XYZ file of C-alpha atoms in Angstrom:
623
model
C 59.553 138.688 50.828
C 55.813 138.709 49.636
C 55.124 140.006 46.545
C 52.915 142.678 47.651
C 55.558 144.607 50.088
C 58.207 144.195 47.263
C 55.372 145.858 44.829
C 54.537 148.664 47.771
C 58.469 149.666 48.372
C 59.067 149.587 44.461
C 56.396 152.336 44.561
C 56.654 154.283 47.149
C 60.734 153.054 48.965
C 62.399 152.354 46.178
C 65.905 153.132 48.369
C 64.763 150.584 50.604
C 63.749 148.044 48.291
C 67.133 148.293 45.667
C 68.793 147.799 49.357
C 67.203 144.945 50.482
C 66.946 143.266 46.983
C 71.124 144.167 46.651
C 71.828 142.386 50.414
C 69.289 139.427 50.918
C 71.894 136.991 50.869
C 73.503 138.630 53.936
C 70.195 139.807 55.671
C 69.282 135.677 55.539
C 72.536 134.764 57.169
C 71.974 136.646 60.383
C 71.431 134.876 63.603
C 67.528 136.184 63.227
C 64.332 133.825 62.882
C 60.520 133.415 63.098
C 58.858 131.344 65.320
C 55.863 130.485 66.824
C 54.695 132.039 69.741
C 52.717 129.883 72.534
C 49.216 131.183 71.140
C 50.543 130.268 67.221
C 51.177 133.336 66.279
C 55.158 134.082 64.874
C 57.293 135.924 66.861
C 61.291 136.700 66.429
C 63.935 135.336 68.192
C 67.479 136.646 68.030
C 70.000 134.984 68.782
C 73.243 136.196 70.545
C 76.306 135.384 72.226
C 74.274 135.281 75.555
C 71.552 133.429 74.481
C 68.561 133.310 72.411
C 66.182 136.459 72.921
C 62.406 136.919 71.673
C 61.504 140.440 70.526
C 57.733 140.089 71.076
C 55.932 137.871 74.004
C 56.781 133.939 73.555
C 53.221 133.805 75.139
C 51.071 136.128 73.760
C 52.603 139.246 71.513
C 49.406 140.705 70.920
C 48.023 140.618 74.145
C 51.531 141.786 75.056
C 51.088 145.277 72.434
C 47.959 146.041 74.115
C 49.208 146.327 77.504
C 52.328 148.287 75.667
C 50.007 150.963 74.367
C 47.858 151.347 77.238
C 51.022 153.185 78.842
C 50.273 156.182 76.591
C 46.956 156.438 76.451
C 46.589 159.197 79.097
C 49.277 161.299 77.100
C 48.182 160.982 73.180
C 45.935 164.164 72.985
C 49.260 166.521 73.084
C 50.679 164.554 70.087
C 49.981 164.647 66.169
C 52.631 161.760 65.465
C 54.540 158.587 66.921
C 57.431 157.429 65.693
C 58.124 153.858 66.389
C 61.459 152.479 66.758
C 61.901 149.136 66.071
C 58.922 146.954 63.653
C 59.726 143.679 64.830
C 56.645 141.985 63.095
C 54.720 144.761 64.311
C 52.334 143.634 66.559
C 53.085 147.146 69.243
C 52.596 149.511 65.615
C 48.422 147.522 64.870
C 47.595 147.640 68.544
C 48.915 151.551 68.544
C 46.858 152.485 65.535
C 43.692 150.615 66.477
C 43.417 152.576 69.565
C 44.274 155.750 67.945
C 42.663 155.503 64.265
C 43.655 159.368 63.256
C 47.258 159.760 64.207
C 49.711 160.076 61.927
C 53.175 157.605 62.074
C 56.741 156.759 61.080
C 58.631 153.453 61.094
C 62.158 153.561 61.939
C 63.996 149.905 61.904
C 67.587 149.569 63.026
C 68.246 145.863 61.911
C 67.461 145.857 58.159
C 67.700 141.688 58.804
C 64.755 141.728 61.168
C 62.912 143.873 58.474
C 63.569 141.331 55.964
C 61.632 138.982 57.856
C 58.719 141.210 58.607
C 58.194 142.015 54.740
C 58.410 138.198 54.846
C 55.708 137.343 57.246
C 53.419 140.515 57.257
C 51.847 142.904 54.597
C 52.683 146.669 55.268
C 49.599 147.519 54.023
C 47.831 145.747 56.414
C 49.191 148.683 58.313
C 46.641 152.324 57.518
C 49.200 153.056 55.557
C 47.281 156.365 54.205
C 48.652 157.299 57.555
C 52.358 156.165 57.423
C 54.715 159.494 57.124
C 58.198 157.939 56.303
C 59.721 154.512 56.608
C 63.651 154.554 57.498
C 65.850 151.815 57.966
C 69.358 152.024 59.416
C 71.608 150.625 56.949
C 74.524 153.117 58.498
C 75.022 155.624 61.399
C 75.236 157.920 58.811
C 71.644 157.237 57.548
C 70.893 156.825 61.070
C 71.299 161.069 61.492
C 70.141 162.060 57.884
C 66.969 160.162 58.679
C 66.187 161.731 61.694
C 67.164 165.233 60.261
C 65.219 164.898 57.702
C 62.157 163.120 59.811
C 62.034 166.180 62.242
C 62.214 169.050 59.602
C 59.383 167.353 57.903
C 57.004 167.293 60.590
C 54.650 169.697 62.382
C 53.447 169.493 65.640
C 54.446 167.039 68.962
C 55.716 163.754 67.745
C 56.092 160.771 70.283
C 58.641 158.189 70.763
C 57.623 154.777 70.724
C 60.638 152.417 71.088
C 59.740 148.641 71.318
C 60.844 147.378 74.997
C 62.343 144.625 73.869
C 65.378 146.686 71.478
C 66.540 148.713 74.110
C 67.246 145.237 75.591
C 68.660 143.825 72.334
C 70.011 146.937 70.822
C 71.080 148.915 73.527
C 74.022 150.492 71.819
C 72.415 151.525 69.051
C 68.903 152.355 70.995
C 71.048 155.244 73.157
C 73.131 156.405 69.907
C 69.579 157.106 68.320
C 67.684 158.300 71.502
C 70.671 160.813 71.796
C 70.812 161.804 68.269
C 66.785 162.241 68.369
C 66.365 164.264 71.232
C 69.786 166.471 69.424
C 67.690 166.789 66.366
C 64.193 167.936 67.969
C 65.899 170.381 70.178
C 67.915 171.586 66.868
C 64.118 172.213 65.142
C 63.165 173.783 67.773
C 65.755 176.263 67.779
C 65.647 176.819 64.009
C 61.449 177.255 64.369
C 62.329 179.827 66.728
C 65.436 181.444 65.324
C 63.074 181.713 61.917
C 60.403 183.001 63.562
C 61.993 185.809 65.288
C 64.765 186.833 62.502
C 63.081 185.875 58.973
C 62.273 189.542 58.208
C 64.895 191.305 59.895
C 67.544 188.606 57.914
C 65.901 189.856 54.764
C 65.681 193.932 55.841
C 68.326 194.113 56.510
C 70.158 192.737 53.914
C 68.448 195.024 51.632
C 69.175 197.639 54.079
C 72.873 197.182 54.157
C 73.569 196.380 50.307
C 75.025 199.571 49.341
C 77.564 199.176 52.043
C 78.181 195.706 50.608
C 79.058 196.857 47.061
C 81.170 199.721 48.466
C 83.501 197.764 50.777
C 85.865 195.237 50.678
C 84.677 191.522 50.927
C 86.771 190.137 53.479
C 86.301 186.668 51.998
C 86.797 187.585 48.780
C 89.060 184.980 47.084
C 91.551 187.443 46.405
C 91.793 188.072 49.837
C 92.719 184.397 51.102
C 95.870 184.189 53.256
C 96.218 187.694 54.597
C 96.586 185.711 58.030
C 98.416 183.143 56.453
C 101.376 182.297 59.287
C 99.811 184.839 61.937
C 98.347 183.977 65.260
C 95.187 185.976 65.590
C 93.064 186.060 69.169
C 89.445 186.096 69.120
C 88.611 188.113 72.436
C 84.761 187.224 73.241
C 82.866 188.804 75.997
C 82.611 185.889 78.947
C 83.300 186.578 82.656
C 87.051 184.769 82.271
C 88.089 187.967 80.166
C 88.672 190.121 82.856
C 91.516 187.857 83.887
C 93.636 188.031 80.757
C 93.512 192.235 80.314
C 96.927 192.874 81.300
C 98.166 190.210 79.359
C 96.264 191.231 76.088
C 97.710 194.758 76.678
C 101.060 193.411 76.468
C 100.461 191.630 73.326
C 98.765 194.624 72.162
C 101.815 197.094 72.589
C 104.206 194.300 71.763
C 102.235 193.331 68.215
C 102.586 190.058 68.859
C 98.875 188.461 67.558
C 95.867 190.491 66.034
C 92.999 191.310 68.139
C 89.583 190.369 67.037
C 86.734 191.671 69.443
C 83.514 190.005 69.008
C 80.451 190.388 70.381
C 80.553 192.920 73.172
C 84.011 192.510 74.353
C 85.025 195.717 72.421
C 83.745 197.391 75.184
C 85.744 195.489 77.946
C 88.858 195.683 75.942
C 88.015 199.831 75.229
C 87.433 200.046 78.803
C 90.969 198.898 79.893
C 92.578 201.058 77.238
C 93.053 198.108 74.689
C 92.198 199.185 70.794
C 91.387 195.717 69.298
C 92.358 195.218 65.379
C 89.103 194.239 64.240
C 85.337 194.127 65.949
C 83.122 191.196 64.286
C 79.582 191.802 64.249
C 76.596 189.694 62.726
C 73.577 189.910 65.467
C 70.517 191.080 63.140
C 68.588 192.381 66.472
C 68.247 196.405 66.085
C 69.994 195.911 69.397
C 73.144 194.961 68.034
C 74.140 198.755 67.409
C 74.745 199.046 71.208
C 77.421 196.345 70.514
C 79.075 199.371 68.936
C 78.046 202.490 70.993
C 81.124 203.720 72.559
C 83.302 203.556 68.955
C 80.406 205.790 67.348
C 79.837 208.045 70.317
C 83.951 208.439 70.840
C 84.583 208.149 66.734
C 87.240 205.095 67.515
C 88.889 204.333 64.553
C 88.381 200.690 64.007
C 88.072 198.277 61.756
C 84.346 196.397 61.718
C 83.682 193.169 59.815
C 80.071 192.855 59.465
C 78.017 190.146 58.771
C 75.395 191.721 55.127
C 72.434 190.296 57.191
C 73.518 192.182 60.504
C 71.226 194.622 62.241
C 71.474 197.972 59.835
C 71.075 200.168 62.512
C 74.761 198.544 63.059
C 76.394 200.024 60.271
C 74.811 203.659 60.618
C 77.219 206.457 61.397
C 79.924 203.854 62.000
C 83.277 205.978 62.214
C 85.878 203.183 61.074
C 86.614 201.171 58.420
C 83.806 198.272 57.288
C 84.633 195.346 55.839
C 81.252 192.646 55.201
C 81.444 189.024 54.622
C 78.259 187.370 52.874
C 75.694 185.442 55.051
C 73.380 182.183 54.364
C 71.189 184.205 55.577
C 71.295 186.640 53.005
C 68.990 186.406 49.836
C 69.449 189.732 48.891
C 73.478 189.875 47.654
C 73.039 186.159 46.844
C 70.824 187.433 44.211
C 72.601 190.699 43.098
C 76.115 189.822 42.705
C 75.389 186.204 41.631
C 77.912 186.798 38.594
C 80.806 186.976 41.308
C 79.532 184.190 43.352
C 82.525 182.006 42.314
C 84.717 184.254 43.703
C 83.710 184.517 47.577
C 82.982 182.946 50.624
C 79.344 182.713 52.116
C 79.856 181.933 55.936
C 76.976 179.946 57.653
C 74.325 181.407 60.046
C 75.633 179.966 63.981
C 74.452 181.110 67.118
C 77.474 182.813 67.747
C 79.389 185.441 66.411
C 82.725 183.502 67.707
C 82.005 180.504 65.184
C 81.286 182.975 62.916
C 84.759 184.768 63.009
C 86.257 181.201 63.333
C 85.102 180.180 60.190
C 86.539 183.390 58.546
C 90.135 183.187 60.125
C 90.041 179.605 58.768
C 89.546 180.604 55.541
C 92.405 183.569 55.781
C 94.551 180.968 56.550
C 95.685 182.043 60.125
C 98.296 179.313 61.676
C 96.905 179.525 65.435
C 93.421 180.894 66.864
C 93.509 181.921 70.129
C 90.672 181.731 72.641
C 89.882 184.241 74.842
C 86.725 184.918 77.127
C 84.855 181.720 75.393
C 83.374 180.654 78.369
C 80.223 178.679 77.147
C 79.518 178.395 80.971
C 78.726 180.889 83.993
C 81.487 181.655 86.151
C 81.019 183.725 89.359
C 76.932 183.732 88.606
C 77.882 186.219 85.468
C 77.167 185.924 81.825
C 80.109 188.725 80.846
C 83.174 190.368 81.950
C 83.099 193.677 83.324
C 82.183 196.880 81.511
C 79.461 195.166 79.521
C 76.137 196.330 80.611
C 72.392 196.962 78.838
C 69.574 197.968 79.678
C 67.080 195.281 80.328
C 69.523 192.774 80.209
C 71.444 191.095 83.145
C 74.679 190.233 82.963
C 74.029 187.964 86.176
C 72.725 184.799 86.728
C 69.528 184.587 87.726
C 67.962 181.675 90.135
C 65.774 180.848 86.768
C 68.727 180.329 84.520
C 70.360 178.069 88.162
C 67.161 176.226 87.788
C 67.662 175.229 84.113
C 71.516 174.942 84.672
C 73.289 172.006 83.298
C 76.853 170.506 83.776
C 79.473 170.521 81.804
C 83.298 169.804 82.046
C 85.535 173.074 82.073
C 89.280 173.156 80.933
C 90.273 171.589 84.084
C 88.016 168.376 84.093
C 85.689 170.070 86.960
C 81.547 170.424 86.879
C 80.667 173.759 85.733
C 77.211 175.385 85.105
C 75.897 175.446 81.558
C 72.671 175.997 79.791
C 71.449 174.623 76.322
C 72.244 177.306 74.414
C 76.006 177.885 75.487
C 76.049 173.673 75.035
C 74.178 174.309 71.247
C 77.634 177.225 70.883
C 80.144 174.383 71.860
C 79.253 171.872 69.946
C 79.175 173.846 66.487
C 82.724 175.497 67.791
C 84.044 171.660 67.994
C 82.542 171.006 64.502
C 84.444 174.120 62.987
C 87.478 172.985 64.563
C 87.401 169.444 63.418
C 87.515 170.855 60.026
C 89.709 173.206 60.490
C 94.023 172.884 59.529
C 94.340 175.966 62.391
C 95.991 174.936 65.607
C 93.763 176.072 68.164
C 94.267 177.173 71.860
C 91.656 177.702 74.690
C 92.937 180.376 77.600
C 89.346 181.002 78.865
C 89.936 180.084 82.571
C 87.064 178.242 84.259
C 85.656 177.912 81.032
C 84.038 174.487 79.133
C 85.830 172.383 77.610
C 86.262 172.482 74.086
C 87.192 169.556 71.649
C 89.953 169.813 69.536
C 91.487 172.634 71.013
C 94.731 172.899 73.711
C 93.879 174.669 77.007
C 97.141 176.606 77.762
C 97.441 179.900 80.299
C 97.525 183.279 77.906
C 100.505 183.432 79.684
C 102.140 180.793 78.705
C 100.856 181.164 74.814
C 102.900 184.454 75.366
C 106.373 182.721 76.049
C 105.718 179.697 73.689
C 103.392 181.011 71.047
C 103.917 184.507 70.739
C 107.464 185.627 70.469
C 107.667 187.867 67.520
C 105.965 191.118 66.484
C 103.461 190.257 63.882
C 101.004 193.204 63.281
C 100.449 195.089 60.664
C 98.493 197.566 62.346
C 96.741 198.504 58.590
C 96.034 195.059 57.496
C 93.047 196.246 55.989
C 94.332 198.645 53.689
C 95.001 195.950 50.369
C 92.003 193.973 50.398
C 90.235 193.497 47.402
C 86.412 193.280 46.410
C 85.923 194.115 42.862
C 82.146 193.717 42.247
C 80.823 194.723 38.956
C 78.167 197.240 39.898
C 77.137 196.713 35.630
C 76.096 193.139 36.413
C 74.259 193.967 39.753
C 72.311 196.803 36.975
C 71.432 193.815 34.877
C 70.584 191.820 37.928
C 68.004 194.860 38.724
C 66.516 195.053 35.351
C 65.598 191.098 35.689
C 64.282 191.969 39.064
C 61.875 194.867 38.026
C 60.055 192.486 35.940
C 59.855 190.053 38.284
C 58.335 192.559 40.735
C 55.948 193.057 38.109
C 54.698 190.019 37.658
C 54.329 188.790 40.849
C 50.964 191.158 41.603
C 49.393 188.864 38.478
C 50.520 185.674 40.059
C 49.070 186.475 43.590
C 45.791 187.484 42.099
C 45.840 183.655 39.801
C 46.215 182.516 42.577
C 43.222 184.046 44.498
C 41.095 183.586 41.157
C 42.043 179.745 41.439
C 40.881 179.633 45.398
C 38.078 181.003 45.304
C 36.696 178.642 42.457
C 38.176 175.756 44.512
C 35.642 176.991 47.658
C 33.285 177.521 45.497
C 33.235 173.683 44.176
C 33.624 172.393 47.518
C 30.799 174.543 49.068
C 28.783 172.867 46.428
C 30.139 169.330 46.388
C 31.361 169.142 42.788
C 34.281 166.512 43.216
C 34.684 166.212 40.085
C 35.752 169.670 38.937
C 37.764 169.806 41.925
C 40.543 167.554 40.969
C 40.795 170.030 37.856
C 41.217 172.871 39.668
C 43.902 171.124 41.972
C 46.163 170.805 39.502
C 45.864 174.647 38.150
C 46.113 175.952 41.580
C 49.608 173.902 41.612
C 50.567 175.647 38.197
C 49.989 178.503 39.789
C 52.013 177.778 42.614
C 55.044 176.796 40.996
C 54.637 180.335 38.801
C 54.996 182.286 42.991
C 57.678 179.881 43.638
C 59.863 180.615 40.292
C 59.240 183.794 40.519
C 62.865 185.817 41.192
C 61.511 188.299 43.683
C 59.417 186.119 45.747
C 62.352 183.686 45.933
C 65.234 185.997 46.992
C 62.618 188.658 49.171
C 59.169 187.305 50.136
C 59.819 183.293 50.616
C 63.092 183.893 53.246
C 60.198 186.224 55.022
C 57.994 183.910 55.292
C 59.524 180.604 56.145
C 57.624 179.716 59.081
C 54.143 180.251 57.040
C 55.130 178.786 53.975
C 56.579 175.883 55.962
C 53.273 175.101 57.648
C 50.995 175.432 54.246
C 53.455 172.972 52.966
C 53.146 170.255 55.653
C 48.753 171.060 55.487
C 48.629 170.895 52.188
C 51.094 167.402 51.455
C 48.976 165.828 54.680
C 46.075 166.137 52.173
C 47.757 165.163 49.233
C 46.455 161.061 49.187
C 43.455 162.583 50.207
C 40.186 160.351 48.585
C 37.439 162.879 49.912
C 37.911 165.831 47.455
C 35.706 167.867 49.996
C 38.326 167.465 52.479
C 41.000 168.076 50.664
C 39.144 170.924 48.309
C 38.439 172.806 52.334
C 42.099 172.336 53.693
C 43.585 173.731 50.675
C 41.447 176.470 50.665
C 42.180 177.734 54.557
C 45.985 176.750 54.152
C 46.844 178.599 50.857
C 44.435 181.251 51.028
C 45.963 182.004 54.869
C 49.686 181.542 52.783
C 48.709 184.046 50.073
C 47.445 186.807 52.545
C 50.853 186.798 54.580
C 52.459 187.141 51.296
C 50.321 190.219 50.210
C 50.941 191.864 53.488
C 54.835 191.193 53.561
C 54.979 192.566 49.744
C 53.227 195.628 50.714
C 55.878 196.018 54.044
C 58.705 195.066 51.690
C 58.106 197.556 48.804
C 59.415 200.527 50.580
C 63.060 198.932 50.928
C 62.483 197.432 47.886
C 62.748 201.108 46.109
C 65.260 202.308 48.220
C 67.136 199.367 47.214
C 66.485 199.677 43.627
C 67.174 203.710 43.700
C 71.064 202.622 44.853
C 71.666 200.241 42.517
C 70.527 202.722 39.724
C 72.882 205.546 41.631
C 75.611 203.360 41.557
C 75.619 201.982 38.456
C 76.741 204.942 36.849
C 79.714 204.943 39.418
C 81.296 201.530 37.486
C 82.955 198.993 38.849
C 84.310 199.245 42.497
């Protein structure tokens, strides 16, 4: 390697470098070498069990990279980054940036060998490397996904994929493994950006909303509450089309107590509908919708039992005539915070874009020997989204020739093509991940529904004469749980959070101070008082970011903002031209800084209801 590549990974890829330096004896003894291309430039040739094969042009590689990046040219405006995969010696990655000077890129190499004899051949830094994002190389399919994971939640904007031609020859195997797991990642970002951007307040709201029913109800995954299903078959009813086939037969197991009933979603209504009382209704939607979930219990006053989600829509929990019993969220900052001193004894369940996984991963935790699926259709069926009874307003339940459009395929319990879309596909594959990890034994009924991994497709009927053959419920299951938060502790927790909530005016105000000084310089050109008042304005910052009530109420309300200041201002951070750097800061922060004004002023109103129960309670004791 030349000494200037092992002197630039030492400093900036030390991973990289500790690899390579720990495995050069191997990297050297695959079938990999340079040699010299017809115009006497080196080129790599790999050889095979086929044959010898040339990654670049045996001709002419440059020449070859030209004609390679003339392919995008009419596309690059709608993209702020390329990602190349595969170096090779990196003739495709000059030509790329010499046509397009500004853009920012990544290097991702499968074959750490062929790397080894680019460091060997070529500097890196002969590369604009002022503009080089992240380096990965594939030492593992397990680095393979972090890297890709962590390459797409770093980055903002369109990013383009630039494979060299010549590994998806070569490396075809691998090239489709990564192609799949990229385009799974950017779609995953994608639905996180947009799950963020529509829930990060109401997540946080809500929870502050719906505390005082947390400390006043049992917490479902509290560990003293682990195995209260232990031995029991318990049937998660969701709300897809195939449910209306299996009502008689969930009637009979109803009156004959032979499995618990948990309703999720909608399918409470279906199930209320056809005269069937479930044992439980899940909930964890944070919409203000999500009370219509609920409507006919509260409007009829149906005594049963509702496990809620503390991040679920508050308008949820209101008037509610049954029993509640809450389970703590990711998504929730707010009890995260407040009953930190019990952490150790529950379960936080992670966010999913269903409330099915959701109840999964709580039935796995009580221990229940079999899960039953019922209604999970993760597919249309007869152009519907749900089984009868379940209607809103301003919502179909049928399939619309958009959603047809858009349709995809997927395999149903009996091996045949069924519609899909990419959200139902996004459900499945979490549902499969659950399972894997699960020690339940799990059975799909949903008829003409998808396929799921790790689960048996059986008839509800025959579950009933092989599965179910005993009366099992215990119709008050509810009645022994435990909770047992201090309310004392959450006091203390209040009095720590007061002065936060005084401090954090005096920060934001620093902070503006600090800005405005920083435009001032730059108006004027003064570079070097700039770098000065750089390095107060990120004292400053890291006061806002300590800062208790900003972390558990303000920063999960303003992920999406603080997530783009972050990627502005680190884009700037090798920046020479104080100027530019002094006037980027300056729009990003002060822009970050004003949403974080606004969202404390919106905030403070729930904030003092908040702190008004903790103070009432308090003088209650422990629950």
């Amino acid at each position: 390697m030349l000494i200037e590549n092992i002197n630039y990974l030492r400093k900036h890829y030390r991973q990289i470098r500790e690899y390579i330096k720990e495995n050069e004896e191997m990297l050297l003894e695959e079938p990999i070498e340079v040699v010299q291309s017809k115009t006497g430039i080196p080129t790599l040739q790999v050889r095979t069990e086929s044959g010898s094969l040339l990654l670049h042009s045996k001709y002419n590689p440059e020449q070859e990279a030209e004609r390679l990046v003339q392919k995008y040219k009419d596309e690059m405006d709608q993209y702020q980054h390329v990602l190349f995969y595969g170096v090779g010696l990196g003739y495709h990655v000059e030509a790329f940036l010499k046509e397009f000077p500004n853009i920012s890129f990544s290097l991702y190499e499968p074959s750490p060998a062929i790397f080894y004899h680019y460091l060997s051949t070529k500097r890196l830094e002969s590369l604009p490397v002022k503009q080089l994002t992240n380096l990965y190389l594939e030492t593992s399919s397990r680095t393979s996904m972090k890297s890709l994971v962590h390459h797409t939640n770093e980055l903002n904007g369109n990013m383009l994929l630039v494979p060299l031609p010549s590994y998806e020859r070569v490396f075809k195997e691998s090239y489709q493994t990564f192609l799949k797991q990229f385009k799974k990642s950017m779609q995953n970002k994608k639905f996180s950006f947009h799950t963020n951007l529509a829930f990060e307040k109401r997540w946080t709201v809500n929870s502050m909303k719906n505390f005082p029913e947390i400390i006043k109800t049992p917490n479902i995954l509290h560990k003293k509450n682990e195995g209260i299903f232990k031995d029991n078959p318990v049937i998660i009813v969701s709300a897809g089309p195939s449910l209306n086939d299996e009502l008689e037969n969930l009637k009979y197991i109803k009156q004959n107590r032979l499995a618990y009933i948990f309703a999720v979603g909608s399918a409470n209504k279906t199930l209320i509908k056809h005269g069937i009382i479930p044992d439980a209704v899940c909930s964890y939607d944070p919409k203000e919708v999500n009370y219509l979930v609920v409507e006919e219990i509260k409007t009829n006053k149906i005594d049963i039992p509702l496990i809620f989600g503390s991040s679920v829509g508050f308008e949820t929990l209101e008037n509610y005539p049954g029993p509640k019993i809450h389970f703590i969220t990711s998504q929730d900052t707010v009890s995260g915070y407040y009953l930190d001193e019990e952490r150790p004894d529950y379960f936080i369940v992670d966010d999913a874009p269903s409330i099915a996984i959701i109840t999964f991963q709580i039935l796995s935790r009580l221990e229940a020997s079999t899960v039953i699926l019922v209604g999970q259709n993760l597919a249309y069926r007869d152009n519907r989204f749900y089984s009868s009874g379940i209607e809103y307003e301003g919502r179909s339940t049928s399939v619309s020739k958009s959603d047809l459009d858009k349709a995809m395929t997927v395999k149903d319990v009996q091996g045949k093509d069924v519609f899909t879309n990419e959200s139902f596909l996004r459900m499945k594959s979490l549902l499969e991940y659950y399972i894997s990890k699960s020690k339940m034994n799990v059975i799909n009924t949903t008829k003409g529904g998808a396929a799921i991994s790790g689960t048996t497709f059986k008839s509800l009927e025959e579950v009933i004469n092989q599965n179910l053959t005993n009366a099992v419920l215990d119709e008050k299951w509810y009645h022994d749980l435990n909770y047992f938060y201090n309310v004392e502790n959450i006091w203390k927790r209040q009095s720590d959070m007061d002065k936060a909530r005084t401090e954090i005016g005096n920060i934001m105000d620093g902070l503006t101070t600090r800005l405005r000084q920083i435009e001032y310089l730059t108006d004027r050109k003064q570079s070097k008082e700039l770098e000065k008042e750089f390095v107060g304005l990120d004292k400053e910052f890291k006061k806002l970011r300590k800062n208790v009530f900003y972390r558990t109420f303000l920063h999960p309300m303003l992920r999406v903002p603080f997530e783009f200041t972050e990627k502005k201002v680190k884009n700037v951070k090798f920046e020479h031209n104080q100027i530019v750097k002094g006037t980027t800061i300056v729009r990003a922060y002060s822009r970050f800084i004003y949403e974080c004004k606004k969202t404390l002023k919106q905030t403070l109103p729930f904030y003092q209801e908040l702190e008004s129960t903790t103070a009432k309670e308090s003088l209650k004791g422990e629950y």
